Coordinates of C-alpha atoms in Angstrom, one line a residue:
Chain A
X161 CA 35.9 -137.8 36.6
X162 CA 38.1 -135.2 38.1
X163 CA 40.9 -135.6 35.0
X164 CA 40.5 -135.5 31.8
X165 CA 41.7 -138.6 29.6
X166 CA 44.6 -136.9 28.2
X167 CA 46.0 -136.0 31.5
X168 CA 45.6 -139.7 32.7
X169 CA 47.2 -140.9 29.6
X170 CA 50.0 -138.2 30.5
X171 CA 50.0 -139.7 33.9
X172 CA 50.1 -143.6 32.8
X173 CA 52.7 -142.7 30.0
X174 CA 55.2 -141.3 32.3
X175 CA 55.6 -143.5 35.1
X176 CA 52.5 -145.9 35.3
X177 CA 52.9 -148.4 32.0
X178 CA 56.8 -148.2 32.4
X179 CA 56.6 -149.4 36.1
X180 CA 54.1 -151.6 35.1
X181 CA 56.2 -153.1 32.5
X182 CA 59.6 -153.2 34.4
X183 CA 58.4 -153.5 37.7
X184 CA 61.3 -153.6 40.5
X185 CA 62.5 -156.8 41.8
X186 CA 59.4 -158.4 40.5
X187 CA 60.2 -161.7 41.7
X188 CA 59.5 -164.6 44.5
X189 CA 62.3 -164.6 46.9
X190 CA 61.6 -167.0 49.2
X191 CA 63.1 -167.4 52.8
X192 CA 63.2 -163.8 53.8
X193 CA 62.4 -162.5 57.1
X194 CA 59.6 -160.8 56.3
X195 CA 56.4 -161.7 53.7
X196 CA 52.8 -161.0 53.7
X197 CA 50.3 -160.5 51.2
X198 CA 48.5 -157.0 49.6
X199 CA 45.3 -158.7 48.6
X200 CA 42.3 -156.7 47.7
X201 CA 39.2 -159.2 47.4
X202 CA 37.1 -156.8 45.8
X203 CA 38.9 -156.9 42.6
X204 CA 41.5 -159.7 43.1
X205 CA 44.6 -157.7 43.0
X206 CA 46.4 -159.8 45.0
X207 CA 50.9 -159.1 45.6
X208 CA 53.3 -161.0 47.9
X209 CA 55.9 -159.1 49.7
X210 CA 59.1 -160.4 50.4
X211 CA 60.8 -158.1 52.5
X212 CA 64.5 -159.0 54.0
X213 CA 64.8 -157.1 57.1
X214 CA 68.6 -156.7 58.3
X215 CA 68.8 -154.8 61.4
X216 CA 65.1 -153.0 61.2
X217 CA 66.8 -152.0 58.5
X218 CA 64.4 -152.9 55.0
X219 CA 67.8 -154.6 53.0
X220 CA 66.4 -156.4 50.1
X221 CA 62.9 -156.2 49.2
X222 CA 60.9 -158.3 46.0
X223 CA 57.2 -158.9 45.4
X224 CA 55.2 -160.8 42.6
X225 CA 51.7 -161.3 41.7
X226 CA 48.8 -160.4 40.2
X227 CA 47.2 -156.9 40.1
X228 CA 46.4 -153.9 38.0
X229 CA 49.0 -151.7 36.1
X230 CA 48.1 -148.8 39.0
X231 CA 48.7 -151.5 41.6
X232 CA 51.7 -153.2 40.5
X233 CA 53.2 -149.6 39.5
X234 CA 52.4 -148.2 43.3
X235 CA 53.8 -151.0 45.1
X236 CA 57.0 -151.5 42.9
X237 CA 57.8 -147.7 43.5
X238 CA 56.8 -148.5 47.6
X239 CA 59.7 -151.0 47.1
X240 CA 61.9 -148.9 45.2
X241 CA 61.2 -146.5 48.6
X242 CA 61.2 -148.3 51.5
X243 CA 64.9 -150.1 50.3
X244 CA 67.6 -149.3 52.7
X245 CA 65.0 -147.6 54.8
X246 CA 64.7 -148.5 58.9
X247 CA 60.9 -150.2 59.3
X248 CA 60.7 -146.4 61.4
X249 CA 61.0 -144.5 58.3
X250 CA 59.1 -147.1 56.1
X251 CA 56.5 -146.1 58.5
X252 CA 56.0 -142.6 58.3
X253 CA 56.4 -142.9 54.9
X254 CA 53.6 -145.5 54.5
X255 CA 51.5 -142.8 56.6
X256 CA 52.6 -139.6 55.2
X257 CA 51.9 -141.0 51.2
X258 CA 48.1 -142.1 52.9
X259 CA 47.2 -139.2 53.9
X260 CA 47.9 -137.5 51.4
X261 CA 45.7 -139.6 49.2
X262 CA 43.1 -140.0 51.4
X263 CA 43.4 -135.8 52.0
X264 CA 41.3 -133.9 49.8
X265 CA 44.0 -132.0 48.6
X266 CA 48.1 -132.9 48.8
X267 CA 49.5 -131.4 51.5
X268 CA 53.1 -132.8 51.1
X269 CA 55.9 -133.0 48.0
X270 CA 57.1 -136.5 47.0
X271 CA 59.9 -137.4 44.0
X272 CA 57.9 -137.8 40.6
X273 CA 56.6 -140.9 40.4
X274 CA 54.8 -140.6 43.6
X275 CA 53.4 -137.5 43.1
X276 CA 51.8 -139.1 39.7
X277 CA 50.4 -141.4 42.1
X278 CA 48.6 -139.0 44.3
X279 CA 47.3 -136.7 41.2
X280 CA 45.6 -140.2 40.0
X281 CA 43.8 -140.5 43.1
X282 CA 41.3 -138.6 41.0
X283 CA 41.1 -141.6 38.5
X284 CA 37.4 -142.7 39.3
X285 CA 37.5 -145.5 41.9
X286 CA 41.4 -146.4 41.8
X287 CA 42.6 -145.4 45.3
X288 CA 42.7 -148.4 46.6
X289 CA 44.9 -149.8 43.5
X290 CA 47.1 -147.4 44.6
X291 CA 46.8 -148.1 48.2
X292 CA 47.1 -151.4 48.4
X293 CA 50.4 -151.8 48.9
X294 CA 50.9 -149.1 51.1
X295 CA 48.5 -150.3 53.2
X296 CA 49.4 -153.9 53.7
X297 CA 53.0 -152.8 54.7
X298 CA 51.6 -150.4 57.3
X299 CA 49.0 -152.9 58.7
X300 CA 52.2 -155.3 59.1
X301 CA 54.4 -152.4 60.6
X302 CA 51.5 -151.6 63.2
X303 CA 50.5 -155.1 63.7
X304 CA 52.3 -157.7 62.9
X305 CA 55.4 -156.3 63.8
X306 CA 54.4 -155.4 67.4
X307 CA 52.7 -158.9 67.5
X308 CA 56.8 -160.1 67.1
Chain B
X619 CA 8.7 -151.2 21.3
X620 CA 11.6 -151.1 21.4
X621 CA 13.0 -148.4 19.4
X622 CA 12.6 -145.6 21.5
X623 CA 13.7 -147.5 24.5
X624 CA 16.0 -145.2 26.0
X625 CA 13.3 -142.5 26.4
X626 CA 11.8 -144.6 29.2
X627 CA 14.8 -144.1 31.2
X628 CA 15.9 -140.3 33.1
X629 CA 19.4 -141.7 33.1
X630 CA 19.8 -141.3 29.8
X631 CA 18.6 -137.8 29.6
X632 CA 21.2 -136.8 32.0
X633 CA 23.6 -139.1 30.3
X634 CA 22.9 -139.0 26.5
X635 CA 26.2 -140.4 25.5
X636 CA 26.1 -143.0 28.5
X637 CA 27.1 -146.5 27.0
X638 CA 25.6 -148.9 30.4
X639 CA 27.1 -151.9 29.7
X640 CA 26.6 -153.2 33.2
X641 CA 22.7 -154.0 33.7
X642 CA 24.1 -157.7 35.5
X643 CA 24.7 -155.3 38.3
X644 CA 21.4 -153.4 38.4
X645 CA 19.4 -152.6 35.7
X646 CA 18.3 -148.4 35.3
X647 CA 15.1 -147.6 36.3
X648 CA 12.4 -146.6 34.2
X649 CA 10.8 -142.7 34.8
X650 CA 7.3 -145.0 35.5
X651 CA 8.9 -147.2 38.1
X652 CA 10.6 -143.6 39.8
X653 CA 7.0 -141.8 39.5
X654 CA 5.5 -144.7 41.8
X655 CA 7.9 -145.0 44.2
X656 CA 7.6 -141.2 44.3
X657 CA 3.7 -141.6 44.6
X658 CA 3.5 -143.7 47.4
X659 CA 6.5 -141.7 49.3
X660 CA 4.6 -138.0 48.7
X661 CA 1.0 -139.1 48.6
X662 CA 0.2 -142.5 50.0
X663 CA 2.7 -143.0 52.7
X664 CA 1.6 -145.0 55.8
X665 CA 2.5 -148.1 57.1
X666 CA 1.0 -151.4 56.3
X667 CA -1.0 -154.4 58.1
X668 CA -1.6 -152.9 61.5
X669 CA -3.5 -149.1 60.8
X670 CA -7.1 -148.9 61.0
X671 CA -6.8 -145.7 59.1
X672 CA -7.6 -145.4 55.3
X673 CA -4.2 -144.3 54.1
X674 CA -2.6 -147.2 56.0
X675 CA -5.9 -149.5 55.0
X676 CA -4.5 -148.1 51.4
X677 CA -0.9 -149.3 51.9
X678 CA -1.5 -152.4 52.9
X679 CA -4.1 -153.3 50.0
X680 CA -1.5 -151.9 47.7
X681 CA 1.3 -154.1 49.3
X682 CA -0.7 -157.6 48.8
X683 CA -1.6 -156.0 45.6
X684 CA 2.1 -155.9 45.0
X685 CA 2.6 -159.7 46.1
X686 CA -0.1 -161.1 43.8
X687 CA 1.3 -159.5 40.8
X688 CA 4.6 -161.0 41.8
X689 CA 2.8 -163.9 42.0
X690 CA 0.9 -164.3 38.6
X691 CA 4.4 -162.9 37.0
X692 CA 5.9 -166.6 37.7
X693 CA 2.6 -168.3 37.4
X694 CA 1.5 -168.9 41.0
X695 CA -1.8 -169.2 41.8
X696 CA -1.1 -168.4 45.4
X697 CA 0.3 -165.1 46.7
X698 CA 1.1 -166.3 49.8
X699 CA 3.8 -168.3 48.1
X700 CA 5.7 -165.0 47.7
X701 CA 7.8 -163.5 50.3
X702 CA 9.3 -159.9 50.3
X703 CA 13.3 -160.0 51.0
X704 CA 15.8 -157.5 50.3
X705 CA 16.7 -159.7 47.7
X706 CA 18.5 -162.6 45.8
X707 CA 21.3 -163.0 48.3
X708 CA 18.7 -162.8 51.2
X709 CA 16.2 -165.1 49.6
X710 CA 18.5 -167.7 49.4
X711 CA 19.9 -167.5 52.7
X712 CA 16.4 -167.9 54.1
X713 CA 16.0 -171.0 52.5
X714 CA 19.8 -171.8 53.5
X715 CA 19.0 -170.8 57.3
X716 CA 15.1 -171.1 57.8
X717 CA 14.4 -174.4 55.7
X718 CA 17.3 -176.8 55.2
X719 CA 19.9 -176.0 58.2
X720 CA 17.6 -177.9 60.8
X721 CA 16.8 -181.1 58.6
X722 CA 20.8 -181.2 57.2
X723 CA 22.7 -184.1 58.6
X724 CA 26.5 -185.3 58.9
X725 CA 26.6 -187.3 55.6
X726 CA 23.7 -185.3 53.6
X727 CA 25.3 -182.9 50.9
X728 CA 24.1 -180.2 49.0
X729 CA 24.6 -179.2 45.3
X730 CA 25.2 -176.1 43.5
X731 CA 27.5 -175.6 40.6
X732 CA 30.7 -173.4 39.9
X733 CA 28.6 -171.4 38.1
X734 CA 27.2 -169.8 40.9
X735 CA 27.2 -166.1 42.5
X736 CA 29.0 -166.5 45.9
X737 CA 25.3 -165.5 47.1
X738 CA 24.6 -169.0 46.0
X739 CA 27.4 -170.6 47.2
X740 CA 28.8 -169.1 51.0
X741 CA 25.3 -170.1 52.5
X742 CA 25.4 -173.8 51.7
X743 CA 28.7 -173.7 51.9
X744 CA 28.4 -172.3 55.8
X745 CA 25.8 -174.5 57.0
X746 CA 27.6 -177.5 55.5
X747 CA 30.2 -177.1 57.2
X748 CA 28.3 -176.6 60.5
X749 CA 26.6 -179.2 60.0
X750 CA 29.0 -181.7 58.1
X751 CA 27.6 -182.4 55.1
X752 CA 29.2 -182.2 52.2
X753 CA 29.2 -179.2 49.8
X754 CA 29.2 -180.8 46.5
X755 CA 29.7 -178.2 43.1
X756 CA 29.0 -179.4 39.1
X757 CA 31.9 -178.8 37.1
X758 CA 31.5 -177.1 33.9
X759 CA 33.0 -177.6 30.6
X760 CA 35.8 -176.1 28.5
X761 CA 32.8 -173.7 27.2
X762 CA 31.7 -172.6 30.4
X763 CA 28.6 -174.8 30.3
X764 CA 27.2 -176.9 32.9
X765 CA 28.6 -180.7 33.3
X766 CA 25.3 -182.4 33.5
X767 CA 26.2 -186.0 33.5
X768 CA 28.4 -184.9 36.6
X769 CA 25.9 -183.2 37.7
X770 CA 23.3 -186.1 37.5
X771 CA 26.0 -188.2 39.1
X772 CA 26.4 -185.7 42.2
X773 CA 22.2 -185.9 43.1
X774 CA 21.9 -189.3 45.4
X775 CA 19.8 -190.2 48.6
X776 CA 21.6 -187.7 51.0
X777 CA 21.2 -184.6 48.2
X778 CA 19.4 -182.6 50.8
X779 CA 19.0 -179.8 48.1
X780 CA 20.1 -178.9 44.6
X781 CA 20.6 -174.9 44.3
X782 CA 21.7 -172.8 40.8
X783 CA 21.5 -169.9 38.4
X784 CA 19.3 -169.7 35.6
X785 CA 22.1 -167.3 34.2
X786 CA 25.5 -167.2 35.1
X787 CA 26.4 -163.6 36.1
X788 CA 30.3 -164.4 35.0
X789 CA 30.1 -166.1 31.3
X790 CA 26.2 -165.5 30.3
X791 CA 25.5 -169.3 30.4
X792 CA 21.7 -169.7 30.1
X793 CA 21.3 -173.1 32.0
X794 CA 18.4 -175.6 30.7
X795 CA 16.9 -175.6 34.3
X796 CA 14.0 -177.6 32.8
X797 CA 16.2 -180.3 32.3
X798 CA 17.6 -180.0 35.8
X799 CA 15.0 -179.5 37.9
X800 CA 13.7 -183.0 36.3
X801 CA 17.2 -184.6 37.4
X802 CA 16.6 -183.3 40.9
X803 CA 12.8 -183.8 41.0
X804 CA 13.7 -188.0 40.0
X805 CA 15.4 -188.1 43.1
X806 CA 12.8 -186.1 44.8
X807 CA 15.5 -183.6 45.8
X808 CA 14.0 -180.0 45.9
X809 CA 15.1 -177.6 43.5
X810 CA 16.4 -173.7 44.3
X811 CA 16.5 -171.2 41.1
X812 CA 18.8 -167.9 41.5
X813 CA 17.0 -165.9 38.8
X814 CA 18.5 -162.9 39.5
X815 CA 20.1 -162.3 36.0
X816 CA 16.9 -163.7 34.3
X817 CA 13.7 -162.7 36.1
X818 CA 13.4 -159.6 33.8
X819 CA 14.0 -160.9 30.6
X820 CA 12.7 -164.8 30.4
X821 CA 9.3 -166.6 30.9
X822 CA 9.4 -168.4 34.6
X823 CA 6.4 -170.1 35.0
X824 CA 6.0 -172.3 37.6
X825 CA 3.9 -174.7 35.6
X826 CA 6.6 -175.0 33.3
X827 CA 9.2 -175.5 35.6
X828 CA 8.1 -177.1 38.7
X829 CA 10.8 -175.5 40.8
X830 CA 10.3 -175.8 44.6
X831 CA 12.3 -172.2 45.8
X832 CA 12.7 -169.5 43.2
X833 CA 15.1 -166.2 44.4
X834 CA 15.4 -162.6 42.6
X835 CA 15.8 -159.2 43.4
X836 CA 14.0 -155.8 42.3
X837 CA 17.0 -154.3 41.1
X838 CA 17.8 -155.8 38.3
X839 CA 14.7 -156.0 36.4
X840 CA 14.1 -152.4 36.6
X841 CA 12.9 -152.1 40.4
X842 CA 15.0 -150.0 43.3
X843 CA 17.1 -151.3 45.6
X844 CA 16.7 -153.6 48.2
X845 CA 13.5 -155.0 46.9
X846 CA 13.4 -159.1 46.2
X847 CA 11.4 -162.2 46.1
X848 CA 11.6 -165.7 47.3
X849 CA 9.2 -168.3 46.5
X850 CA 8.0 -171.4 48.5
X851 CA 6.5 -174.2 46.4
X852 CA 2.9 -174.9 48.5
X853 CA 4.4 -178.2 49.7
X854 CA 7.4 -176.6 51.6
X855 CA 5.5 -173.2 53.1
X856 CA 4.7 -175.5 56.6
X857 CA 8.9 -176.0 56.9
X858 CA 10.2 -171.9 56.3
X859 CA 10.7 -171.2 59.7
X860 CA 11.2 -167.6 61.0
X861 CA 14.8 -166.3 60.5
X862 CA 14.9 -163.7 62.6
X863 CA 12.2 -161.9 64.6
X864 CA 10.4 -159.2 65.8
X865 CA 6.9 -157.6 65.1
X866 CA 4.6 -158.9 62.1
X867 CA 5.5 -162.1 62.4
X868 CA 3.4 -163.3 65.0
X869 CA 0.1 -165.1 66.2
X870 CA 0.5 -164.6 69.9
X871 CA 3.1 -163.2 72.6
X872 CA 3.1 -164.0 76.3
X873 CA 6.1 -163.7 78.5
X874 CA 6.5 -167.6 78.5
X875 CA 6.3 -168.3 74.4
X876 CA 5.6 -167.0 71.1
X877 CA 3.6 -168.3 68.3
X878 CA 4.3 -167.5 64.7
X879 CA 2.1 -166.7 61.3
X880 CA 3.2 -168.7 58.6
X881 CA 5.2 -168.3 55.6
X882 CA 5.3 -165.8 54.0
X883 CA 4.2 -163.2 57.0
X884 CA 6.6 -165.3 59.0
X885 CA 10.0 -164.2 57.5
X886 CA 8.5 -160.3 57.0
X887 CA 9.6 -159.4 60.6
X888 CA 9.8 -155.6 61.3
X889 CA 8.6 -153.0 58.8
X890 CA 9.5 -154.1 55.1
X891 CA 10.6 -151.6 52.2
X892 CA 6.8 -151.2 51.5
X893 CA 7.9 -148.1 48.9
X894 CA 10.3 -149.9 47.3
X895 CA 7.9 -153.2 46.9
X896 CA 5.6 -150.4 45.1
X897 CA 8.7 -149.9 42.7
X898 CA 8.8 -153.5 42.2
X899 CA 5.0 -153.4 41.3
X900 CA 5.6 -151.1 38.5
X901 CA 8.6 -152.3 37.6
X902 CA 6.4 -155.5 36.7
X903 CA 3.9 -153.2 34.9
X904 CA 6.9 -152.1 32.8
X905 CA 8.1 -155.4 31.7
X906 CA 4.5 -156.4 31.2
X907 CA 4.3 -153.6 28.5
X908 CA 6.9 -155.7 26.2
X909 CA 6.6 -159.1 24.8
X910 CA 9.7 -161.1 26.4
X911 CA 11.1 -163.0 23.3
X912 CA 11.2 -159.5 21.4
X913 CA 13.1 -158.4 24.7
X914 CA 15.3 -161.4 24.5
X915 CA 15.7 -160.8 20.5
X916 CA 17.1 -157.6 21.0
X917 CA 19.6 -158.2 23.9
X918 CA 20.7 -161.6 21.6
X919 CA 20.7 -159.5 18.9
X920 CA 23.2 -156.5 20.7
X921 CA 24.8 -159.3 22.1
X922 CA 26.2 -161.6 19.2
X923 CA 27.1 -158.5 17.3
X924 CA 29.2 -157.4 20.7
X925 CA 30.9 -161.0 20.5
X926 CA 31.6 -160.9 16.6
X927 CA 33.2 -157.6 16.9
X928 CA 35.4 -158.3 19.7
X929 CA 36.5 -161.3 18.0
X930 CA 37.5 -159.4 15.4
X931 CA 40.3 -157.6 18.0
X932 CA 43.4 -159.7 18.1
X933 CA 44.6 -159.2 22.0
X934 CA 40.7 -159.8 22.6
X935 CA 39.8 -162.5 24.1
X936 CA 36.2 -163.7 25.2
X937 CA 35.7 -166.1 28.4
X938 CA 33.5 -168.5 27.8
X939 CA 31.6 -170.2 24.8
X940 CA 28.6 -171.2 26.4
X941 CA 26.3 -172.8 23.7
X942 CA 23.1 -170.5 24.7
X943 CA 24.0 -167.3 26.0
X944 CA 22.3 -164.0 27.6
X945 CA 23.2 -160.4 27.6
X946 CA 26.4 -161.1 29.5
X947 CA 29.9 -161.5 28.2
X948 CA 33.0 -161.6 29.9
X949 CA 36.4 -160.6 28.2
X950 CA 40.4 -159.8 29.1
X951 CA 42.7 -157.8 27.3
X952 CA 46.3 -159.1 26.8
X953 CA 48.4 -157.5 29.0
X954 CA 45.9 -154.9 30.3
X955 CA 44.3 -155.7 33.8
X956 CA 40.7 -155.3 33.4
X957 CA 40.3 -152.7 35.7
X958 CA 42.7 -150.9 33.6
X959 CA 40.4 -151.5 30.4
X960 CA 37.4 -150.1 32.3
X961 CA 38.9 -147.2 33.8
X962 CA 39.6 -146.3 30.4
X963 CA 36.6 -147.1 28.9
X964 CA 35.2 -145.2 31.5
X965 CA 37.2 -141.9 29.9
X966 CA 34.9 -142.6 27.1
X967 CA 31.2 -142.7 28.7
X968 CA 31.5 -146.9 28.6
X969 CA 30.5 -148.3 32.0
X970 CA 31.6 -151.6 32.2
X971 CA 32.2 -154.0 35.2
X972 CA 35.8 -155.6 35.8
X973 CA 36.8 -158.1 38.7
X974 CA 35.8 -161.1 39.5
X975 CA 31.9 -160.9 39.8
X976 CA 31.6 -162.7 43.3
X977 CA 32.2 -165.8 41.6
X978 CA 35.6 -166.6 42.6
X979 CA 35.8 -170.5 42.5
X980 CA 34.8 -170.0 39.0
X981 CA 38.1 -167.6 38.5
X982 CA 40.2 -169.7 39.8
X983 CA 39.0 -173.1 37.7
X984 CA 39.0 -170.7 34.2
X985 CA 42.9 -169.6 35.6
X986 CA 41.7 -166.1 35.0
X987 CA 42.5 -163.7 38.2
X988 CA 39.4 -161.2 36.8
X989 CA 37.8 -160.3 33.7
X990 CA 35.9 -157.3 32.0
X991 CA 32.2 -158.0 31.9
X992 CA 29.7 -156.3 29.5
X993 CA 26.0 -156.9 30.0
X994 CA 23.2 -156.0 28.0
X995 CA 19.8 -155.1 28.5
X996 CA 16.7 -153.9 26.1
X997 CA 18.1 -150.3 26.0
X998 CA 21.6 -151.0 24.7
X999 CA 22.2 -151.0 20.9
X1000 CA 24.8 -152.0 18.3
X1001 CA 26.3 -148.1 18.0
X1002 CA 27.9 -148.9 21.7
X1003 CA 29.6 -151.5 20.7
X1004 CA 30.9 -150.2 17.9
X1005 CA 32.1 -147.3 20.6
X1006 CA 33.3 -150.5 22.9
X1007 CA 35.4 -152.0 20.2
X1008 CA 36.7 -148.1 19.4
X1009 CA 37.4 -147.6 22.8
X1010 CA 39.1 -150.9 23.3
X1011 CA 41.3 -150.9 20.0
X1012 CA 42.3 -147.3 21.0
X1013 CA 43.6 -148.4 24.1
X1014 CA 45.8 -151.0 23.4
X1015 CA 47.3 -149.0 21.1
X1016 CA 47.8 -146.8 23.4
X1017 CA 49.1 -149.4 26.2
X1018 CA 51.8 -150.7 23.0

């Protein structure tokens, strides 16, 4: 471990167990243009989107489901991001927050909750908690999307 | 024999305040089991069956060496009923793949239970559904025990095979497979053990249990990696078929066919992990130094306390009551994922396993999207669970 447990407790405390507790929009909203899964079958964290798309313009966004406080904390503050946002910008977001997780070091400078998502990259084997999200939004922006 | 236990073990010199909870996914290895794999790698390296050379003359006698003592570990007179895989998931597939797939039918069905490690589930579940048959799976009780009288129901004329875990890697169930195997044998349906969470810890003799395809792997009874065993009952060695193919496997090549050994040389294509079986050799010497039921005393004993304790923990709350249980239980925390729980257990030198095992259909019938999973073996003691239940109280207080 990179971190020692009072700076992950620091971490969680600040942003991770309130997000997790009060996630954003953390409901099914059924009927909107967009929805896919963020399933990770190692672990069973599994989140459906539900992503309103007005425009290529991200206008309402929801998600429910079942998945770790890291998970459901990362992709409620994706959400909280990507609202308003054109798929575009959703897009280079969605690539700039990977790389800088996958990066050994963080290269780029992100609003406070996010940043306390990077710095617990270093939390032994939860990347892909915090990924998952992420990912499955870019894998639908560079796939599915072009796909029509 | 047990009181110095640890000692046996370099992990826990480098690790003294290591609690491993998690020997269901691999046992350590013991410094003895290290030393001869080390052995054969710096000072007895050759390869085996084909040199005319001493060191490779060497290798090989050491090799069937290895196989008999496999052998006599589960009671079989025979060595050539023992087959090297990589092991328990590749075991089984070869008797999915290399001995049932050609005989299975539209209409036959085979039976496994929900129970099962997806290792012994996806393969019949596969060739089923190539073959339409039907895949049929025993239900289990509220406890997370076996449904026998379903499962007695399930086993008719077109059972092609019955297939299951001694232990259940999820809950701890210890299934009566002596009783099973009868059920199946009465309706001369052939019998396929996954002992992969049992091998090192309880008696499986043949004789006692008449089992017709027995499956484990070497690293989780002390051996390395990808070392493992399948055996063939006598009566079924002339229908194992070669899987896949290549040298080692053969009686004669020519351009227009091939001829192959039989079992077990048959299914041994290409070079196996001859350094790694040597691990599994000692590995047997290890367990042989201990008398089973004291092993199985101690891990009971470790692993009742574990369950009392917990119980003891309001938002605690065990998975599964099964009436005989091994080292294995599987808990949640209310309102803390278990990856959560054993990230932060982790913060305290607690290695613990959280997810769903590889045993989703099982999930999904207990309603329970993934679980914590402690799992005991004979070097775990009562002081780590009393840092578990430390660990775990700490944390939901600080989660609250």
């Amino acid at each position: 471990m990179d971190v020692t447990k009072e700076e992950i407790q620091a971490l969680y405390k600040a942003h991770i167990l309130p997000e997790n507790k009060h996630p954003y929009h953390f409901e099914a909203k059924e009927g909107t243009s967009v929805s896919f899964d963020a399933y990770n079958p190692m672990c069973g964290d599994k989140f459906h989107l539900y992503l309103n798309v007005v425009n290529d313009v991200f206008d309402t966004v929801h998600f429910d489901g079942i998945g770790c406080a890291i998970s459901k904390a990362s992709t409620s503050m994706l959400l909280k991001k990507i609202e308003g946002m054109s798929k575009i910008d959703a897009k280079a977001i969605c690539e700039k927050f990977i790389n800088n997780l996958t990066n050994d070091h963080q290269v780029d400078e992100f609003n406070d909750e996010l940043n306390t998502l990077i710095a617990l990259k270093h939390f032994d084997g939860r990347i892909d908690c915090i990924k998952l999200a992420w990912e499955a939004l870019l894998n639908y922006l560079l796939v599915k999307d072009l796909e029509g | 024999m047990l009181k110095n236990i640890k000692t046996y073990f370099p992990i826990f010199e480098k690790y003294p305040d290591l609690a491993y909870l998690d020997s269901a996914a691999t046992t350590q290895r013991p410094k003895s089991v290290n030393e001869a794999i080390n052995q054969f790698n710096s000072f007895e390296n050759a390869n085996i069956h084909r040199g005319v050379y001493d060191l490779s003359n060497s290798a090989t006698k050491k090799f069937e060496q290895a196989r008999e003592k496999v052998a006599r570990y589960i009671g079989s007179s025979n060595p050539k009923t023992i087959a090297f895989t990589s092991g328990t998931t590749h075991s089984i597939n070869i008797i999915a793949y290399s001995f049932l797939k050609s005989t299975l039918n539209k209409g036959d069905n085979i039976v496994i239970t929900l129970l099962d490690h997806h290792a012994n589930f996806i393969p019949w579940q596969m060739i089923a559904q190539e073959k339409g048959a039907e895949l049929r799976v025993v239900p289990i009780n509220k406890k997370g025990d076996l449904d026998i009288t379903s499962l007695g129901k399930m086993l008719d004329e077109k059972t092609k095979i019955l297939s299951l875990n001694h232990i259940s890697n999820s809950l701890g169930t210890v299934n009566d497979i002596h009783e099973i195997i009868d059920l199946g044998h009465k309706k001369n349906i052939p019998v396929m053990i996954d002992a992969a969470q049992s091998v090192a810890y309880y008696d499986l003799d043949i004789l006692t249990f008449n089992y017709d395809f027995l499956a484990f792997s070497g690293h989780k009874m002390f051996a390395p990696f990808g070392t493992g065993v399948l055996y063939v009952a006598e009566k079924w060695i002339k229908s194992i078929t070669p899987y896949n193919y290549g040298g080692g496997i053969i009686k004669n090549v020519s351009a227009e066919e091939t001829t192959f050994s039989d079992y077990p040389f048959n299914i041994e294509a290409g070079t196996p992990n001859i350094s790694g079986v040597m691990g599994l050799s000692s590995a047997i010497d290890f367990i042989n130094t201990f008398d089973k039921a004291e092993m199985r005393q101690h891990i009971s004993d470790v692993t009742h306390y574990c369950i009392e304790q917990l119980s003891t923990i309001n938002d605690v709350k065990i998975i599964g009551t099964p009436e005989k249980r091994s080292g294995i239980v599987s808990f949640v925390v209310k309102d803390i994922h278990p990856h959560d729980v054993a990230s932060f257990l982790n913060q305290d030198n607690i290695a613990v396993r959280a997810g769903m095992h590889c045993t989703q259909p099982l999930l999904m019938y207990l309603e329970t999207p993934a679980t914590v999973r402690v799992s005991f073996s004979i070097y775990n003691d009562r002081q780590e669970v009393d840092r578990l239940k430390a660990s775990l109280v700490a944390l939901i207080k600080f989660w609250t």
